Coordinates of C-alpha atoms in Angstrom, one line a residue:
X74 CA 141.0 207.7 -18.4
X75 CA 140.8 211.7 -19.1
X76 CA 144.2 212.7 -20.5
X77 CA 145.3 216.0 -18.7
X78 CA 148.3 218.4 -19.5
X79 CA 151.6 218.3 -17.6
X80 CA 151.4 220.9 -15.6
X81 CA 147.4 220.0 -14.9
X82 CA 147.0 219.2 -10.9
X83 CA 144.1 216.2 -10.7
X84 CA 141.6 215.7 -8.2
X85 CA 143.4 213.0 -6.1
X86 CA 146.4 215.2 -6.0
X87 CA 144.9 218.4 -5.2
X88 CA 143.0 216.8 -2.4
X89 CA 146.7 216.3 -1.1
X90 CA 147.9 219.1 -1.5
X91 CA 145.1 221.9 -0.3
X92 CA 145.7 221.0 3.1
X93 CA 149.5 222.0 2.8
X94 CA 149.0 225.4 1.3
X95 CA 149.6 228.9 3.4
X96 CA 146.3 230.9 4.6
X97 CA 145.9 234.6 2.9
X98 CA 148.1 236.4 4.6
X99 CA 145.8 240.3 6.4
X100 CA 147.7 242.5 8.5
X101 CA 146.3 242.7 11.1
X102 CA 146.8 246.1 12.4
X103 CA 145.2 247.8 8.8
X104 CA 142.0 248.7 8.7
X105 CA 140.9 247.3 5.1
X106 CA 138.1 250.1 3.8
X107 CA 137.0 248.0 1.1
X108 CA 133.2 247.0 0.7
X109 CA 132.8 243.1 1.6
X110 CA 132.8 241.6 -2.6
X111 CA 134.6 245.0 -4.0
X112 CA 138.0 245.0 -5.5
X113 CA 139.3 242.0 -8.2
X114 CA 138.3 238.5 -7.3
X115 CA 141.2 236.5 -5.5
X116 CA 143.0 233.6 -7.6
X117 CA 142.0 230.1 -7.0
X118 CA 145.1 228.7 -5.0
X119 CA 144.8 225.7 -7.5
X120 CA 145.1 228.2 -10.6
X121 CA 148.1 229.2 -9.2
X122 CA 149.8 226.1 -8.4
X123 CA 148.7 224.9 -11.8
X124 CA 150.7 228.2 -12.9
X125 CA 153.9 227.7 -11.2
X126 CA 154.3 223.9 -12.1
X127 CA 153.5 225.6 -15.8
X128 CA 156.6 227.8 -15.1
X129 CA 158.4 224.7 -14.0
X130 CA 157.5 222.0 -16.4
X131 CA 157.9 224.6 -19.5
X132 CA 160.9 227.0 -17.9
X133 CA 159.2 229.9 -19.0
X134 CA 160.0 233.0 -17.5
X135 CA 157.4 234.0 -14.4
X136 CA 156.3 237.5 -16.8
X137 CA 155.8 234.5 -20.1
X138 CA 152.3 233.2 -18.2
X139 CA 149.6 233.1 -20.6
X140 CA 147.6 235.5 -18.8
X141 CA 144.1 234.1 -20.6
X142 CA 144.9 230.7 -18.4
X143 CA 146.5 232.2 -14.9
X144 CA 145.9 235.7 -14.4
X145 CA 148.6 237.6 -13.7
X146 CA 151.7 237.1 -13.5
X147 CA 153.4 239.2 -11.3
X148 CA 149.8 238.3 -9.3
X149 CA 150.9 234.2 -9.8
X150 CA 154.6 235.4 -8.6
X151 CA 153.8 237.3 -5.6
X152 CA 151.7 233.7 -4.3
X153 CA 154.9 231.4 -5.8
X154 CA 156.9 234.0 -3.1
X155 CA 154.9 234.1 -0.1
X156 CA 154.3 230.5 -0.2
X157 CA 158.4 229.9 -0.4
X158 CA 158.8 232.1 2.8
X159 CA 156.0 230.1 4.2
X160 CA 157.1 226.9 3.9
X161 CA 154.8 225.1 1.4
X162 CA 157.7 223.6 -0.7
X163 CA 159.1 222.2 1.9
X164 CA 155.7 221.2 3.7
X165 CA 154.9 219.4 0.1
X166 CA 157.9 217.9 -0.9
X167 CA 158.2 215.9 2.9
X168 CA 154.8 215.2 2.7
X169 CA 156.0 213.6 -0.9
X170 CA 158.9 212.2 0.2
X171 CA 156.5 210.1 3.2
X172 CA 154.3 209.4 1.1
X173 CA 156.4 207.8 -1.3
X174 CA 158.1 206.0 1.9
X175 CA 155.2 204.2 2.5
X176 CA 154.2 203.0 -1.1
X177 CA 158.1 202.3 -2.3
X178 CA 160.1 202.1 0.9
X179 CA 163.0 204.4 0.8
X180 CA 166.5 202.7 1.6
X181 CA 167.8 205.7 4.8
X182 CA 171.0 203.4 5.6
X183 CA 172.0 204.0 2.0
X184 CA 172.2 207.6 0.6
X185 CA 174.9 209.7 -1.9
X186 CA 175.3 213.2 -2.3
X187 CA 176.8 214.2 -5.7
X188 CA 179.9 215.5 -5.2
X189 CA 180.6 217.3 -8.4
X190 CA 179.4 220.5 -7.3
X191 CA 183.3 221.7 -7.4
X192 CA 186.4 222.3 -9.7
X193 CA 188.9 218.6 -9.4
X194 CA 191.5 220.5 -7.7
X195 CA 193.6 218.7 -9.8
X196 CA 192.2 219.1 -13.3
X197 CA 194.8 221.6 -14.7
X198 CA 198.0 219.5 -14.1
X199 CA 195.9 216.6 -16.1
X200 CA 194.1 218.3 -18.9
X201 CA 196.6 220.9 -20.1
X202 CA 196.3 224.7 -20.9
X203 CA 193.2 225.9 -22.8
X204 CA 193.1 225.2 -26.5
X205 CA 191.6 229.1 -27.1
X206 CA 195.1 230.4 -25.1
X207 CA 197.8 229.1 -27.8
X208 CA 199.2 231.1 -30.6
X209 CA 198.5 234.6 -27.7
X210 CA 201.7 236.9 -29.2
X211 CA 202.7 237.8 -25.6
X212 CA 203.9 233.4 -25.2
X213 CA 205.2 233.8 -28.9
X214 CA 209.1 234.0 -28.9
X215 CA 210.6 237.7 -29.8
X216 CA 211.4 238.6 -33.7
X217 CA 214.6 237.4 -35.3
X218 CA 216.3 241.0 -34.6
X219 CA 216.4 240.5 -31.1
X220 CA 214.4 243.0 -30.4
X221 CA 210.9 243.3 -29.4
X222 CA 209.1 244.7 -32.5
X223 CA 208.9 248.6 -32.5
X224 CA 208.9 251.9 -35.0
X225 CA 211.6 252.1 -36.9
X226 CA 211.8 256.4 -35.5
X227 CA 212.0 257.9 -32.8
X228 CA 208.7 259.4 -32.5
X229 CA 210.1 263.3 -31.7
X230 CA 212.3 263.7 -34.5
X231 CA 210.1 262.1 -37.2
X232 CA 212.1 264.3 -39.2
X233 CA 215.6 263.4 -38.7
X234 CA 216.7 259.9 -40.8
X235 CA 218.2 257.2 -38.7

């Protein structure tokens, strides 16, 4: 078996994905004046999908996509945004979920949600103060002289002694 990179799409996987990809958008009210076959060739959808998987797998920024391998990063992002708007990724997730349910079976009666997305309401009482706040001047006791620290001379009458 040929080993492929984690962002490359196998032929069997592509056969399942290809029908879900939305067709290119063309504005019906707009007239296109370019000759047939003129201009830059469109990026194949398989290459676009592999570029999106590359970003998801490596965590790189869109502009850091290898131009030699995938083409223009801004064009890839434009396709990603359009596919997101048309619901491609949601339909891909649903198709994958349905296929997994057929293969393994999902226990639909038992579901859980991670509720750790908000702060714990009683955390401050149980944990205590933030250790970085200890020793701040605003929390220190007043000086031994019984008054807050200040200059010994009045700023207006510096020439006069106290």
